[in-house]
Coordinates of C-alpha atoms and ligand atoms in Angstrom, one line a residue:
M1 CA -0.9 87.5 35.1
S2 CA -1.3 90.7 33.1
K3 CA 1.0 91.5 30.6
K4 CA 4.4 93.4 31.3
A5 CA 6.3 96.1 29.8
S6 CA 9.8 95.2 28.4
I7 CA 11.0 99.2 29.1
G8 CA 9.3 101.9 30.8
V9 CA 9.8 105.8 29.9
T10 CA 9.0 108.3 32.8
G11 CA 8.7 112.4 31.5
L12 CA 6.5 112.1 28.6
A13 CA 7.0 115.8 27.3
V14 CA 7.7 116.0 23.5
M15 CA 11.4 113.6 23.5
G16 CA 9.8 110.9 26.1
R17 CA 6.7 111.1 24.3
N18 CA 8.4 110.3 20.8
L19 CA 10.6 107.7 22.5
A20 CA 7.8 105.9 23.8
R21 CA 6.2 105.8 20.6
N22 CA 8.8 105.0 18.8
L23 CA 9.4 102.0 20.7
A24 CA 5.8 100.9 20.9
R25 CA 5.6 100.8 17.0
H26 CA 8.7 98.5 16.8
G27 CA 6.4 96.1 18.6
H28 CA 7.7 96.9 22.5
T29 CA 5.6 97.1 25.3
V30 CA 6.3 100.4 26.9
A31 CA 5.1 101.1 30.2
L32 CA 4.1 105.4 30.8
H33 CA 4.7 107.5 33.4
N34 CA 4.8 111.7 34.0
R35 CA 4.9 113.7 37.1
S36 CA 1.7 115.1 36.0
E37 CA -1.2 112.6 34.5
E38 CA -2.4 114.2 31.7
R39 CA 0.6 113.9 29.7
T40 CA 0.2 110.1 30.1
R41 CA -3.4 110.2 29.4
S42 CA -3.0 112.3 26.2
L43 CA -0.3 110.0 24.9
V44 CA -2.7 106.9 25.2
E45 CA -5.5 108.7 23.8
Q46 CA -3.9 110.2 20.7
F47 CA -1.6 107.4 19.6
G48 CA -2.6 104.3 21.8
D49 CA -3.5 102.6 18.6
E50 CA 0.4 102.5 17.8
G51 CA 1.6 99.7 19.9
D52 CA 1.1 98.5 23.4
F53 CA 1.2 100.7 26.3
I54 CA 0.5 100.6 29.8
P55 CA -0.2 103.7 31.4
A56 CA 0.8 104.0 35.0
Y57 CA -0.1 106.8 37.4
S58 CA 2.0 106.4 40.4
A59 CA 5.7 105.2 40.7
Q60 CA 4.7 102.0 42.3
E61 CA 2.3 100.8 39.6
F62 CA 5.1 102.1 36.8
V63 CA 7.5 100.0 38.5
D64 CA 5.0 96.9 39.0
A65 CA 4.1 97.2 35.2
L66 CA 7.7 96.3 34.0
E67 CA 9.5 92.8 33.1
R68 CA 12.5 92.1 35.4
P69 CA 15.3 93.1 35.2
R70 CA 13.4 96.3 34.9
Q71 CA 14.5 99.3 32.6
I72 CA 13.5 102.6 33.1
V73 CA 13.9 105.5 30.6
I74 CA 13.8 108.8 32.4
M75 CA 13.3 111.6 30.1
V76 CA 12.9 115.0 32.2
K77 CA 14.3 118.4 32.2
A78 CA 18.1 117.7 33.1
G79 CA 19.5 118.6 36.0
G80 CA 17.4 118.5 39.7
P81 CA 14.2 116.7 38.1
T82 CA 16.6 113.8 37.1
D83 CA 17.9 113.7 40.8
A84 CA 14.3 114.1 42.1
V85 CA 13.1 111.0 39.5
I86 CA 16.0 108.7 40.5
E87 CA 15.1 109.4 44.1
E88 CA 11.5 108.4 43.4
F89 CA 12.4 105.6 42.0
A90 CA 15.6 104.0 42.9
P91 CA 13.9 102.6 46.3
L92 CA 11.6 100.8 44.3
L93 CA 14.1 98.8 42.6
E94 CA 15.7 95.5 42.8
P95 CA 19.7 94.8 42.0
G96 CA 20.1 94.2 38.7
D97 CA 17.6 96.9 37.3
V98 CA 18.6 99.4 35.0
I99 CA 17.6 103.2 35.1
V100 CA 18.7 105.2 31.8
D101 CA 18.8 108.8 31.9
A102 CA 18.3 109.9 28.4
G103 CA 18.1 113.7 28.7
N104 CA 20.7 116.3 28.3
A105 CA 22.9 115.4 31.4
H106 CA 26.4 116.9 32.1
F107 CA 28.5 114.0 32.0
A108 CA 30.0 114.5 35.6
D109 CA 26.6 114.3 36.7
T110 CA 26.1 110.8 35.1
R111 CA 29.5 109.8 36.7
R112 CA 28.3 110.9 40.3
R113 CA 24.9 109.2 39.8
E114 CA 26.2 106.0 38.2
Q115 CA 28.5 105.5 41.2
A116 CA 26.0 106.4 43.4
L117 CA 23.5 103.9 42.2
R118 CA 26.2 101.2 41.3
E119 CA 26.6 101.0 45.2
R120 CA 22.9 100.0 45.5
G121 CA 23.1 97.4 43.2
L122 CA 21.3 99.3 40.3
H123 CA 22.7 99.8 36.6
F124 CA 22.8 103.6 35.7
V125 CA 23.0 104.3 31.9
G126 CA 23.7 107.7 30.7
T127 CA 22.4 108.0 27.4
G128 CA 23.0 110.5 24.8
V129 CA 19.8 111.1 22.4
S130 CA 20.4 113.4 19.3
G131 CA 18.3 114.1 16.7
G132 CA 15.7 116.3 18.1
E133 CA 11.8 115.4 18.6
E134 CA 11.7 113.9 14.8
G135 CA 14.9 111.9 15.6
A136 CA 13.2 110.7 18.7
L137 CA 10.0 109.4 16.9
H138 CA 11.7 108.0 13.5
G139 CA 15.0 107.0 14.9
P140 CA 17.6 108.9 16.6
S141 CA 21.2 108.7 17.1
I142 CA 21.7 107.1 20.4
M143 CA 25.0 107.3 22.9
P144 CA 24.7 104.8 25.9
G145 CA 27.2 105.0 28.3
G146 CA 27.0 102.7 31.4
S147 CA 28.1 99.2 32.6
K148 CA 28.7 96.4 29.4
E149 CA 26.0 94.1 31.3
S150 CA 23.2 96.9 31.1
Y151 CA 23.9 97.0 27.4
E152 CA 23.3 93.4 26.8
S153 CA 19.8 93.7 27.5
L154 CA 19.3 97.4 26.7
G155 CA 21.2 97.5 23.4
P156 CA 19.0 95.5 21.4
L157 CA 15.9 98.0 22.2
F158 CA 17.8 100.8 21.6
E159 CA 19.3 99.6 18.3
D160 CA 15.8 98.6 17.0
I161 CA 14.8 102.0 17.7
S162 CA 18.1 104.0 16.3
A163 CA 18.3 105.7 12.9
K164 CA 19.9 103.0 10.4
V165 CA 22.1 103.7 8.1
D166 CA 23.4 101.1 5.2
G167 CA 21.4 98.3 7.3
E168 CA 23.8 99.6 10.5
P169 CA 22.0 100.8 13.6
C170 CA 23.2 104.5 14.8
C171 CA 23.7 102.9 18.1
T172 CA 26.7 101.3 19.9
H173 CA 27.9 101.3 23.8
V174 CA 30.0 103.8 23.9
G175 CA 31.8 103.1 26.6
A176 CA 31.5 103.1 30.9
D177 CA 29.6 105.1 33.2
G178 CA 29.4 109.0 31.8
A179 CA 31.0 108.1 28.2
G180 CA 27.6 108.3 26.6
H181 CA 26.9 112.0 27.6
F182 CA 30.5 113.0 27.0
V183 CA 30.1 111.6 23.6
K184 CA 26.9 113.7 23.1
M185 CA 28.5 116.8 24.6
V186 CA 30.9 116.6 22.1
H187 CA 28.6 115.8 19.2
N188 CA 26.9 119.3 20.5
G189 CA 30.1 121.2 20.3
I190 CA 31.4 119.7 17.0
E191 CA 27.4 120.6 15.9
Y192 CA 28.1 124.6 16.9
A193 CA 31.1 124.4 15.0
D194 CA 29.5 123.1 11.8
M195 CA 27.0 125.4 12.0
Q196 CA 29.2 128.4 12.6
L197 CA 31.6 127.4 9.6
I198 CA 28.2 127.3 7.6
A199 CA 26.9 130.7 8.8
E200 CA 30.6 132.1 7.7
S201 CA 30.2 130.6 4.3
F202 CA 26.6 132.5 4.0
D203 CA 28.1 135.8 5.0
L204 CA 31.4 135.7 2.8
L205 CA 29.0 134.9 -0.2
R206 CA 26.9 137.3 0.2
G207 CA 29.5 140.2 1.7
A208 CA 32.4 139.6 -0.6
A209 CA 30.4 138.1 -3.7
G210 CA 27.1 140.1 -3.6
Y211 CA 24.6 136.8 -4.1
S212 CA 21.6 136.9 -2.6
P213 CA 19.9 134.5 0.0
A214 CA 18.2 132.7 -2.8
E215 CA 21.6 132.3 -4.9
I216 CA 23.4 131.3 -2.1
A217 CA 20.7 128.6 -1.3
D218 CA 21.7 127.3 -4.7
V219 CA 25.2 127.2 -3.9
F220 CA 24.4 125.4 -0.8
G221 CA 22.5 122.7 -2.8
T222 CA 25.0 122.3 -5.3
W223 CA 27.6 121.4 -2.1
N224 CA 25.1 119.1 -1.0
T225 CA 25.5 116.9 -3.7
G226 CA 29.2 116.8 -3.0
R227 CA 31.3 115.8 -0.1
L228 CA 30.0 118.4 1.9
D229 CA 26.4 116.4 1.6
S230 CA 25.1 116.5 5.0
Y231 CA 22.1 117.5 7.1
L232 CA 23.3 121.0 8.0
I233 CA 23.7 122.1 4.6
E234 CA 20.4 120.7 3.3
I235 CA 18.5 122.7 5.7
T236 CA 20.6 125.8 5.4
A237 CA 19.9 125.6 1.5
Q238 CA 16.0 125.5 2.7
V239 CA 16.6 128.1 5.3
L240 CA 17.9 130.7 2.8
K241 CA 15.4 129.9 0.2
H242 CA 12.2 130.8 2.5
V243 CA 10.7 134.0 2.0
D244 CA 9.1 135.6 5.0
G245 CA 5.1 135.8 4.6
A246 CA 4.2 139.1 5.9
S247 CA 7.3 141.3 4.4
G248 CA 8.4 139.1 1.6
K249 CA 11.7 139.7 2.6
P250 CA 14.2 136.8 2.5
F251 CA 13.7 135.0 5.9
V252 CA 17.3 135.3 6.9
D253 CA 16.7 139.4 6.6
V254 CA 14.0 139.5 9.3
V255 CA 15.1 137.2 12.0
E256 CA 17.4 139.3 14.7
D257 CA 20.9 138.3 14.4
A258 CA 21.3 137.3 18.0
A259 CA 22.2 133.3 18.2
E260 CA 20.9 131.8 21.5
Q261 CA 22.4 128.5 23.2
K262 CA 21.3 126.2 25.9
G263 CA 24.8 125.2 27.1
T264 CA 26.2 122.0 25.8
G265 CA 28.4 123.9 23.5
R266 CA 29.6 126.3 26.4
W267 CA 30.3 122.6 28.6
T268 CA 32.3 121.1 25.5
V269 CA 34.3 124.1 25.9
Q270 CA 34.7 124.2 29.7
I271 CA 35.8 120.6 29.4
G272 CA 38.2 121.4 26.6
L273 CA 39.7 123.6 28.8
D274 CA 40.1 121.1 32.0
L275 CA 41.7 118.4 29.6
G276 CA 43.9 121.1 27.8
V277 CA 42.6 120.2 24.6
P278 CA 42.7 123.0 21.9
I279 CA 39.1 122.6 20.5
S280 CA 39.5 126.3 18.9
G281 CA 36.7 125.4 16.3
I282 CA 34.1 125.2 19.0
A283 CA 35.3 127.4 21.2
E284 CA 35.0 130.0 18.8
A285 CA 31.8 129.3 17.7
V286 CA 30.2 129.3 21.3
F287 CA 32.0 132.8 21.3
A288 CA 30.6 133.8 18.0
R289 CA 27.1 133.1 19.3
S290 CA 27.7 135.0 22.9
L291 CA 29.2 138.3 20.7
S292 CA 25.9 138.0 18.6
G293 CA 23.8 138.2 21.7
S294 CA 25.9 141.0 23.3
T295 CA 23.5 143.3 21.9
G296 CA 24.2 146.1 23.9
L297 CA 27.9 145.9 23.4
R298 CA 27.4 145.5 19.5
S299 CA 25.3 148.7 19.6
A300 CA 27.8 150.7 21.3
A301 CA 30.5 149.5 18.8
R302 CA 28.1 149.9 15.7
G303 CA 30.1 152.1 13.4
L304 CA 33.3 151.7 14.6
G305 CA 35.8 152.4 11.8
G306 CA 36.7 149.5 9.0
P307 CA 37.2 148.9 5.5
T308 CA 34.9 150.0 2.5
R309 CA 33.5 146.4 1.5
T310 CA 33.9 146.6 -2.1
P311 CA 32.7 143.2 -3.7
L312 CA 34.9 141.2 -5.6
T313 CA 34.7 141.2 -9.5
G314 CA 36.2 139.4 -12.2
S315 CA 38.3 136.0 -11.8
A316 CA 38.3 136.4 -8.0
L317 CA 34.2 136.3 -8.2
E318 CA 34.4 133.7 -10.8
T319 CA 36.0 131.2 -8.3
F320 CA 35.0 132.7 -5.0
A321 CA 32.2 130.1 -4.6
D322 CA 34.5 127.1 -5.2
D323 CA 37.4 129.0 -2.9
V324 CA 34.7 129.0 0.2
E325 CA 33.8 125.4 -0.3
Q326 CA 37.3 124.4 -0.1
A327 CA 37.8 127.0 3.3
L328 CA 34.7 125.4 4.4
Y329 CA 35.5 121.7 4.0
A330 CA 38.9 122.2 5.4
S331 CA 37.9 124.2 8.2
K332 CA 35.3 121.7 8.9
V333 CA 37.9 118.8 8.8
V334 CA 40.0 120.8 11.5
A335 CA 36.7 121.4 13.7
Y336 CA 35.9 117.5 13.5
A337 CA 39.7 116.5 14.2
Q338 CA 39.6 118.9 17.2
G339 CA 36.3 117.1 18.7
F340 CA 37.4 113.8 18.4
N341 CA 40.7 114.3 19.8
Q342 CA 38.6 115.6 23.2
I343 CA 36.9 112.7 23.1
Q344 CA 40.4 110.7 22.7
A345 CA 41.2 112.9 25.7
G346 CA 38.2 112.4 27.8
A347 CA 38.7 108.3 27.4
A348 CA 42.2 108.9 28.6
E349 CA 41.1 110.8 31.3
Y350 CA 38.1 109.0 32.7
G351 CA 39.4 105.2 31.8
W352 CA 36.7 104.7 28.9
D353 CA 37.5 102.9 26.0
I354 CA 35.9 104.5 23.2
D355 CA 36.0 103.2 19.6
L356 CA 36.2 106.8 17.6
G357 CA 35.4 105.0 14.4
R358 CA 32.2 103.6 15.7
V359 CA 31.3 107.1 17.1
A360 CA 31.7 108.4 13.7
A361 CA 29.5 105.7 12.4
I362 CA 26.7 106.1 14.7
W363 CA 26.8 109.9 14.1
R364 CA 25.6 108.9 10.2
G365 CA 22.3 108.9 11.0
G366 CA 19.5 110.5 13.4
C367 CA 21.6 113.2 14.5
I368 CA 22.0 116.8 14.0
I369 CA 25.6 116.6 12.1
R370 CA 24.7 113.6 10.0
A371 CA 26.7 113.5 7.0
K372 CA 28.4 111.5 4.2
F373 CA 31.8 112.8 5.5
L374 CA 31.5 110.5 8.9
N375 CA 32.3 107.7 6.5
D376 CA 35.8 108.9 6.0
I377 CA 36.4 109.5 9.8
T378 CA 35.3 106.0 10.3
S379 CA 37.7 104.5 7.4
A380 CA 40.0 106.8 8.7
Y381 CA 40.1 105.1 12.4
A382 CA 39.8 102.1 10.5
A383 CA 43.2 102.2 8.8
E384 CA 44.9 103.8 11.8
P385 CA 43.0 103.0 14.8
G386 CA 45.9 105.2 16.7
L387 CA 45.8 107.9 14.5
P388 CA 46.6 111.1 16.2
T389 CA 44.8 113.6 14.3
L390 CA 42.2 113.1 11.4
L391 CA 44.5 115.8 9.4
T392 CA 47.5 113.3 8.9
S393 CA 45.1 110.4 7.6
G394 CA 45.5 110.2 3.7
G395 CA 42.4 111.3 2.7
F396 CA 41.9 114.5 4.7
R397 CA 45.6 115.2 4.7
K398 CA 45.2 115.6 0.8
A399 CA 42.1 117.3 1.0
V400 CA 43.5 119.8 3.1
E401 CA 46.6 120.3 1.5
D402 CA 44.7 120.9 -1.7
A403 CA 42.3 123.4 -0.1
Q404 CA 45.4 125.6 1.3
D405 CA 45.2 128.0 -1.6
S406 CA 41.3 128.6 -1.4
W407 CA 41.6 128.8 2.2
R408 CA 43.8 131.4 2.6
S409 CA 42.8 133.3 0.0
V410 CA 38.9 133.6 1.2
I411 CA 40.5 134.1 4.9
S412 CA 42.6 137.3 3.3
T413 CA 39.6 138.4 1.4
A414 CA 37.2 138.2 4.6
V415 CA 40.3 140.5 6.2
R416 CA 40.4 142.6 3.9
L417 CA 36.7 143.5 3.7
G418 CA 36.2 143.2 7.5
I419 CA 33.8 140.3 7.1
P420 CA 34.4 138.6 10.5
T421 CA 35.3 134.5 10.1
P422 CA 36.6 133.2 13.7
G423 CA 35.6 129.6 12.7
F424 CA 37.6 129.6 9.4
S425 CA 40.5 131.7 10.9
T426 CA 40.9 130.0 13.8
A427 CA 41.0 126.7 11.9
L428 CA 43.7 127.9 9.8
A429 CA 45.7 128.9 13.0
Y430 CA 45.5 125.8 14.2
Y431 CA 46.2 124.0 11.1
D432 CA 49.4 126.2 10.9
G433 CA 50.4 125.7 14.4
L434 CA 50.1 121.6 14.4
R435 CA 52.5 121.7 11.5
A436 CA 55.0 124.2 12.5
D437 CA 58.5 123.1 13.0
R438 CA 59.0 125.6 15.6
L439 CA 56.7 127.7 17.5
P440 CA 57.1 130.9 19.4
A441 CA 56.2 129.0 22.7
A442 CA 60.1 128.9 23.4
L443 CA 59.7 132.7 23.7
V444 CA 57.0 132.2 26.1
Q445 CA 59.0 129.7 28.1
G446 CA 61.6 132.3 28.5
Q447 CA 59.1 134.8 29.6
R448 CA 57.8 132.4 32.0
D449 CA 61.3 131.6 33.4
F450 CA 62.3 135.5 33.6
F451 CA 59.5 136.6 35.7
G452 CA 58.3 133.6 37.8
A453 CA 61.6 131.2 37.8
H454 CA 59.2 128.6 36.3
T455 CA 62.1 126.8 34.2
Y456 CA 62.6 125.6 30.7
R457 CA 63.8 122.3 28.6
R458 CA 66.5 122.9 26.2
V459 CA 66.6 121.2 22.9
D460 CA 69.8 119.8 22.9
R461 CA 70.1 118.0 26.3
P462 CA 67.9 116.9 28.9
G463 CA 66.8 118.2 32.3
S464 CA 65.2 121.7 33.7
F465 CA 66.7 124.9 33.7
H466 CA 66.7 128.3 34.7
T467 CA 68.5 131.6 33.7
L468 CA 69.9 134.0 36.3
W469 CA 68.1 137.0 34.9
A470 CA 68.6 139.5 37.3
G471 CA 72.1 138.0 38.2
D472 CA 74.9 137.3 35.8
Q473 CA 72.3 135.9 33.2
S474 CA 74.2 132.3 33.6
E475 CA 72.1 128.8 33.5
V476 CA 71.7 126.6 36.3
E477 CA 70.4 123.3 36.3
A478 CA 66.8 122.9 38.0
Ligands
LIG505 N1 14.0 118.5 22.9 C1 14.8 118.5 22.2 O1 15.0 118.6 20.9 C2 16.0 117.6 23.1 C3 17.2 116.9 22.2 C4 17.5 116.0 23.0 C5 17.7 115.7 24.1 N2 16.9 116.7 24.8 C6 16.9 116.4 26.3 O2 15.9 115.4 26.9 C7 15.0 115.7 27.9 C8 13.7 116.2 27.9 O3 13.2 117.1 26.8 P1 11.9 117.3 26.5 O4 12.3 119.0 25.8 O5 11.0 116.5 26.2 O6 11.2 117.8 28.0 P2 11.9 119.4 28.8 O7 11.1 120.6 28.9 O8 13.1 119.2 29.4 O9 11.3 118.8 30.6 C9 9.7 118.2 30.4 C10 9.5 117.4 31.3 O10 10.2 117.1 32.7 C11 9.3 116.9 33.7 N3 9.8 117.5 34.5 C12 10.3 118.4 34.9 N4 10.8 118.8 36.2 C13 10.2 117.5 37.2 C14 10.5 116.8 38.7 N5 10.8 118.0 39.4 N6 10.0 115.9 38.9 C15 9.6 115.1 37.8 N7 9.4 115.4 36.4 C16 9.9 116.9 36.2 C17 8.0 117.5 33.2 O11 6.9 116.6 33.9 P3 5.4 117.6 34.1 O12 5.0 117.1 32.7 O13 4.8 116.8 35.2 O14 5.6 118.8 34.2 C18 8.1 116.7 31.4 O15 7.6 115.7 31.6 C19 15.8 116.9 28.5 O16 16.7 116.6 29.3 C20 16.3 117.7 27.2 O17 17.6 118.4 27.3 C21 15.9 117.4 24.1

């Protein structure tokens, strides 16, 4: 009998091809399939010597090449194509076989698919994969959902090919059905927030302190040796250092300032709204990209009045880079705290048992937000598993309290000079809102009761109440 493959990959564009190569390089025999045959042929031609591949040119051939229970990884364009591929393979599979969707699916689609396939006796494992094409080849962060049973066979393979940090694989069974894709979605949302905060730091250092992109690259390089040590800070320094070959100008000055998005940030915000979780850092980052891309609106508004940008001087200038570092760190803690609260809320809503400390641990390597900082998040949840927010955990609490003066002064400077800092500002507003003894929400409740008889609760006794606003203004129990 000919040798069978322990896993198969269908969808061999850049991500699928690299994931298949990664599996083969780790000694696993991989069956290969793609809708159009050319991608399968070229993978074997170019990389066939990297490991054991079994190319298949029909769905049946692909399924027949797999050991039982069969494990098929789908890596195709998310949406309709994923459903089409599932429908192509599911009828050829047997109870106990596993279909993995490693594309960027919406977790609600994953829940729907998991339920439908479970009824047919098949395991469906929606899996978040982060790290882009390089990650897929050299070790991504992998976030599988689906049943615990499916993880028993898939887990060792995925842990094998994932990134490793301190010898630990950046892969864990996140939770049932759509939990993996949910966590990947929030990862991407946090990535948006982190990138926006870094971009605002650059804008401040340039607009308020007058530093050049190359000087700012050096500032980021220094920050990367401290508590902000992360992939995003590292690549920011490299991008800022880069000089455009054609014009000789800083690269950052020849790129159009309209940021694009593929949609996972938007999903994160939509789900945040559905769950009622304030993830304002992610939302402002998504809106900031939308604003940057509103070119018509921006050209209509260009020239609207604002303050004169007088760069900082003296001691304010001397301490400014350090102040921005403090503001960036504090705002980043807020953005991550909000993202982890969203995962907590999703877990409660959908019945997932998600270990938040493990999530932070598997984001330490392979993915875009990989950072030293994530170790501190793991430690925070280890010390206090029911932690309500990262902001109240020992180390983060102290760091954010210590950052107060700088954080507030940087935002004041931004407001005074007219430099937009939606990420920094919303982070501070969230922090002040959380720590407030009283919020003006009491007045909002009064307004709601006035125009809509929506009732309110009192601070001094239980029950719901309504004031007869149009009558004698007496209070009645609702
Ligand atoms: N690129 C990244 O950095 C990245 C990172 C993480 C996750 N992802 C996710 O990974 C998945 C794959 O990404 P990618 O960039 O490698 O590829 P992609 O451009 O999203 O999709 C191309 C692949 O999908 C196949 N396909 C499209 N429609 C199909 C259909 N109706 N039936 C069967 N196959 C179909 C194509 O087959 P043909 O060759 O026959 O056209 C090709 O193999 C996506 O879900 C993506 O969102 C990507």
